[in-house]
Short mmCIF file of C-alpha atoms in Angstrom, two decimals:
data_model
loop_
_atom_site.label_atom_id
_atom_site.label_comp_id
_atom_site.label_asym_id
_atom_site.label_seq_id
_atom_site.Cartn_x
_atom_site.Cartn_y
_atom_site.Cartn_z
CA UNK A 1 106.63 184.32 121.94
CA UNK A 2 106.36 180.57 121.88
CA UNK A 3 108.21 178.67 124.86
CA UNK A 4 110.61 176.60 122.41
CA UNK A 5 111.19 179.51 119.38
CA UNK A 6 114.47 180.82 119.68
CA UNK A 7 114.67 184.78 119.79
CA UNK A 8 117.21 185.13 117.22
CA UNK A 9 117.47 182.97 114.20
CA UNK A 10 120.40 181.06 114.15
CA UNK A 11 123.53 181.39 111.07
CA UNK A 12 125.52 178.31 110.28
CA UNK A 13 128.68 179.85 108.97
CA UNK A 14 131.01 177.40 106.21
CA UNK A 15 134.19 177.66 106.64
CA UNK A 16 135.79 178.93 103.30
CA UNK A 17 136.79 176.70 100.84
CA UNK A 18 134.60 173.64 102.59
CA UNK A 19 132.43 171.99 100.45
CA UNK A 20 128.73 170.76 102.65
CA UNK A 21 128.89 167.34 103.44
CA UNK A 22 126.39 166.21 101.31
CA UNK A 23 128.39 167.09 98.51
CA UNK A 24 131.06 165.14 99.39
CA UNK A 25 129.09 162.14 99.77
CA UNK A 26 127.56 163.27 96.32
CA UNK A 27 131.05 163.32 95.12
CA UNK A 28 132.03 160.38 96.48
CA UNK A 29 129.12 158.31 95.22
CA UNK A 30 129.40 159.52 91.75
CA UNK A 31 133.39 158.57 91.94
CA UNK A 32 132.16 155.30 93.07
CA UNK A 33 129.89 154.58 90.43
CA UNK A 34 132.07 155.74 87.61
CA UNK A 35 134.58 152.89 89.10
CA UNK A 36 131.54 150.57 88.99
CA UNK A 37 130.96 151.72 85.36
CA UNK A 38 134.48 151.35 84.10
CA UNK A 39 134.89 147.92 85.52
CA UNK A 40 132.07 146.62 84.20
CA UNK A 41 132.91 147.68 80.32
CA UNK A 42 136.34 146.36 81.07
CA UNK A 43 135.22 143.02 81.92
CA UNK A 44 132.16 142.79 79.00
CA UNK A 45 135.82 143.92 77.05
CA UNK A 46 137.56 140.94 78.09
CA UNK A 47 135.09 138.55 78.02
CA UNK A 48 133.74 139.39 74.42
CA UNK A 49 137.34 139.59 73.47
CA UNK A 50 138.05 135.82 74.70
CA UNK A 51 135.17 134.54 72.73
CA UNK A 52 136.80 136.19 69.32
CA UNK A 53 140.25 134.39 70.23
CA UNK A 54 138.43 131.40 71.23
CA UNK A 55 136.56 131.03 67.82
CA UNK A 56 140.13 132.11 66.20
CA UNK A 57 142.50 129.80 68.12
CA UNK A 58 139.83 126.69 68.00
CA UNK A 59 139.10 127.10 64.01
CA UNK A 60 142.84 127.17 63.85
CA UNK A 61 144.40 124.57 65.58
CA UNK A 62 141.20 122.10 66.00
CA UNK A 63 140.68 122.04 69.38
CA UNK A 64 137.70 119.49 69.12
CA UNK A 65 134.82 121.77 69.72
CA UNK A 66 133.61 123.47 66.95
CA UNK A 67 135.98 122.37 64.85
CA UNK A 68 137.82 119.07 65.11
CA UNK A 69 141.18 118.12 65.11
CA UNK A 70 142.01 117.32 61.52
CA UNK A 71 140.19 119.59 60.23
CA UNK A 72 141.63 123.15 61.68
CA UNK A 73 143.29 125.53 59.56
CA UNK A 74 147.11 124.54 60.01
CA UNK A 75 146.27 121.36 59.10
CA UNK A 76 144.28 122.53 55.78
CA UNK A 77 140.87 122.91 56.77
CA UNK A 78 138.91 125.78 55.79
CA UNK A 79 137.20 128.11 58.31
CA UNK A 80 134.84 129.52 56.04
CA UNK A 81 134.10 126.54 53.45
CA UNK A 82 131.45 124.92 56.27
CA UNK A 83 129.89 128.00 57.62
CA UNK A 84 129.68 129.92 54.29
CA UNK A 85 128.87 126.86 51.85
CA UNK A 86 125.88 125.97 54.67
CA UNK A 87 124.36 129.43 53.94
CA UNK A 88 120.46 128.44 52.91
CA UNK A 89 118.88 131.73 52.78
CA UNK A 90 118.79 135.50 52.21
CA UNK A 91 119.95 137.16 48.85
CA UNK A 92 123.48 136.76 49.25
CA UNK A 93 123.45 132.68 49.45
CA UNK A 94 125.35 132.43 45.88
CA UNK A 95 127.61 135.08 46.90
CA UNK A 96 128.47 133.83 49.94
CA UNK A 97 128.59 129.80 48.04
CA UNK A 98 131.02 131.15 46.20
CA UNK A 99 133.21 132.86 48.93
CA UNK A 100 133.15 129.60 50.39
CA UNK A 101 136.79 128.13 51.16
CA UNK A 102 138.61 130.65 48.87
CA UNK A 103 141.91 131.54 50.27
CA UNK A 104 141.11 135.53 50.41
CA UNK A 105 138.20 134.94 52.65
CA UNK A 106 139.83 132.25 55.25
CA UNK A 107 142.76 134.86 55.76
CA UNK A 108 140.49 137.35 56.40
CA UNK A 109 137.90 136.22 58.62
CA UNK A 110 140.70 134.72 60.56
CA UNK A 111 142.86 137.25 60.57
CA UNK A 112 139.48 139.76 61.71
CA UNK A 113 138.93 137.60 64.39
CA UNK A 114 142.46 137.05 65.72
CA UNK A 115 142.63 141.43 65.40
CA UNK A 116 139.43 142.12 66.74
CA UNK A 117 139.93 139.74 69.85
CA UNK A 118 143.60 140.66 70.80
CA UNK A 119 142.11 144.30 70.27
CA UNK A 120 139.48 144.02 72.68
CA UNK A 121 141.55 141.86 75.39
CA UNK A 122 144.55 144.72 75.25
CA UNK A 123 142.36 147.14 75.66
CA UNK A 124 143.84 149.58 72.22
CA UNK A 125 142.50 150.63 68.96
CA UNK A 126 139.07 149.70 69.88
CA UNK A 127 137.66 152.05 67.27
CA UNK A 128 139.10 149.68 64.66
CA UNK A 129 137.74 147.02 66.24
CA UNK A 130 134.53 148.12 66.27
CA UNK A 131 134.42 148.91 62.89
CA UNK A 132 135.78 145.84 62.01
CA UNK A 133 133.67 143.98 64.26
CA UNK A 134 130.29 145.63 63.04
CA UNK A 135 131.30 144.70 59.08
CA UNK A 136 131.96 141.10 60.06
CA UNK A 137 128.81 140.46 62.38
CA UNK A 138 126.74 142.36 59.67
CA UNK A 139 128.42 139.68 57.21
CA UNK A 140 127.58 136.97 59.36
CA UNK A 141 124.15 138.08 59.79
CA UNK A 142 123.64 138.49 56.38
CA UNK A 143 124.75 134.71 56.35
CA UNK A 144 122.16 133.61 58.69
CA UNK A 145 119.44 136.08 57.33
CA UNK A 146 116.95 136.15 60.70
CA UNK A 147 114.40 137.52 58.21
CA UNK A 148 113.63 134.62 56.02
CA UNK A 149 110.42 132.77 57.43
CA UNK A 150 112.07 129.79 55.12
CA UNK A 151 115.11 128.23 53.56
CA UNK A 152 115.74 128.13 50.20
CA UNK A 153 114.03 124.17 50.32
CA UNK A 154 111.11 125.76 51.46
CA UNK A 155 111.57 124.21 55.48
CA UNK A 156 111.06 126.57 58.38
CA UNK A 157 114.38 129.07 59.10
CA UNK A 158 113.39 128.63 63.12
CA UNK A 159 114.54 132.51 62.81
CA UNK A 160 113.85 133.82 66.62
CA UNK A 161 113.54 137.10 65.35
CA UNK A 162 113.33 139.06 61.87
CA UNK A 163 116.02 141.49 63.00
CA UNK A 164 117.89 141.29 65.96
CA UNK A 165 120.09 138.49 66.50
CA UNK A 166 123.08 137.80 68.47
CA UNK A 167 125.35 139.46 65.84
CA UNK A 168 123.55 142.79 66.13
CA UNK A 169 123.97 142.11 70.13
CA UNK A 170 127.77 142.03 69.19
CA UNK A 171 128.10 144.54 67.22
CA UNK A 172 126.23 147.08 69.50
CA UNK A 173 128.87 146.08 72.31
CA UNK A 174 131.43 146.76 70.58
CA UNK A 175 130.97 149.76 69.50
CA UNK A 176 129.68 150.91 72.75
CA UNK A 177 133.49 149.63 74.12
CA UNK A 178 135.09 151.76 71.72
CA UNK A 179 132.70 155.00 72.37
CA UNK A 180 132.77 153.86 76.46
CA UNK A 181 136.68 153.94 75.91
CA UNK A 182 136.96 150.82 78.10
CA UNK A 183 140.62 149.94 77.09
CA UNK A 184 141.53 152.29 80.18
CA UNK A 185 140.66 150.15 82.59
CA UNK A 186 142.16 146.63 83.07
CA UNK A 187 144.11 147.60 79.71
CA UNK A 188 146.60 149.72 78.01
CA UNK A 189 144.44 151.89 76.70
CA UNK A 190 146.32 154.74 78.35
CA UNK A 191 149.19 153.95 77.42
CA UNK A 192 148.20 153.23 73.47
CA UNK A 193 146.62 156.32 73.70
CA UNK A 194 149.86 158.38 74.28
CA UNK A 195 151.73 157.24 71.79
CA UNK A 196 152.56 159.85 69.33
CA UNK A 197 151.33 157.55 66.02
CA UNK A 198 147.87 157.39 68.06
CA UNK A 199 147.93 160.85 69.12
CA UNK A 200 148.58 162.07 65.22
CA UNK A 201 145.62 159.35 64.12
CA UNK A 202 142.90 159.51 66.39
CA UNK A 203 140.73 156.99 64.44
CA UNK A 204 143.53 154.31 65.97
CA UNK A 205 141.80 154.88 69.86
#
């Protein structure tokens, strides 16, 4: 027998009920990082959600960015008659010339943005949110149309890429907020998610 071998192997007995120590640092790691997680979809939440009511409260009330005062909503401007009657591309540019200014489309572009970002900053209905989110960016980005190489004068788009612009980058995130269900945290998303109207129409989350 070897000087340093022990004669008789030697049983660590757990205690019943005790988890091994490197599970609980497992555990606690894991708790840890799904904190991590949470908080970080909460703040991409609020953040994305104060650049919808930005663009809402600025296009209505001139704020002298990108639109200026005189020309905001309450005083008569059009949101949409600039943005929409600029289209130069893509096969929806009559469409969209037309759209341009009408009454229809100013209430609802400004009443999707004023939904979508209260949405996202509360922290409820996100699902909606998404969805309405993903049909306005897809809008817009049919607006825009990254895949034209030119304009309908023939002059370079400047597109930075055929398909993925910042509206797709937009709509992904929001739809991962609403699958993520990041109104929990820094939001009443529990809360909006007990109520019984909610709890009967689950497409509200």
């Amino acid at each position: 027998m070897a000087v340093h071998e022990h004669p008789h192997p030697t049983f660590r007995i757990s205690r019943p009920g005790r988890k091994p120590q490197g599970a609980t640092v497992v555990a606690a790691e894991g708790v840890a990082r799904s904190s991590a997680t949470s908080k970080a979809f909460a703040a991409v939440r609020l953040i994305v959600g104060c650049v919808f009511l930005w663009a809402f409260l600025d296009k209505a009330f001139g704020w002298g960015y990108a639109t200026t005062d005189g020309r905001d909503w309450t005083a008569g401007g059009s949101p949409t008659k600039g943005f929409l009657s600029g289209v130069d591309a893509g096969p929806m540019e009559s469409a969209f010339h037309s759209w341009a200014g009408d009454t229809w489309a100013d209430w609802l572009f400004m009443l999707g943005l004023l939904g979508i970002g209260a949405a996202l900053v509360a922290g409820v209905a996100l699902r909606l949110a998404a969805a309405a989110g993903t049909v306005l960016m897809a809008l817009m980005w049919a607006a825009a149309w990254p895949p034209a190489k030119h304009l309908s004068d023939g002059s370079p788009s400047m597109s930075t890429n055929p398909l993925l612009d910042h509206h797709v980058v937009y709509a992904v995130v929001l739809i991962a907020l609403a699958v993520a269900y990041a109104g929990r945290t820094w939001g009443l998303g529990d809360i909006w998610e007990r109520l019984p109207f909610v709890r009967r129409n689950r497409w509200l989350l």
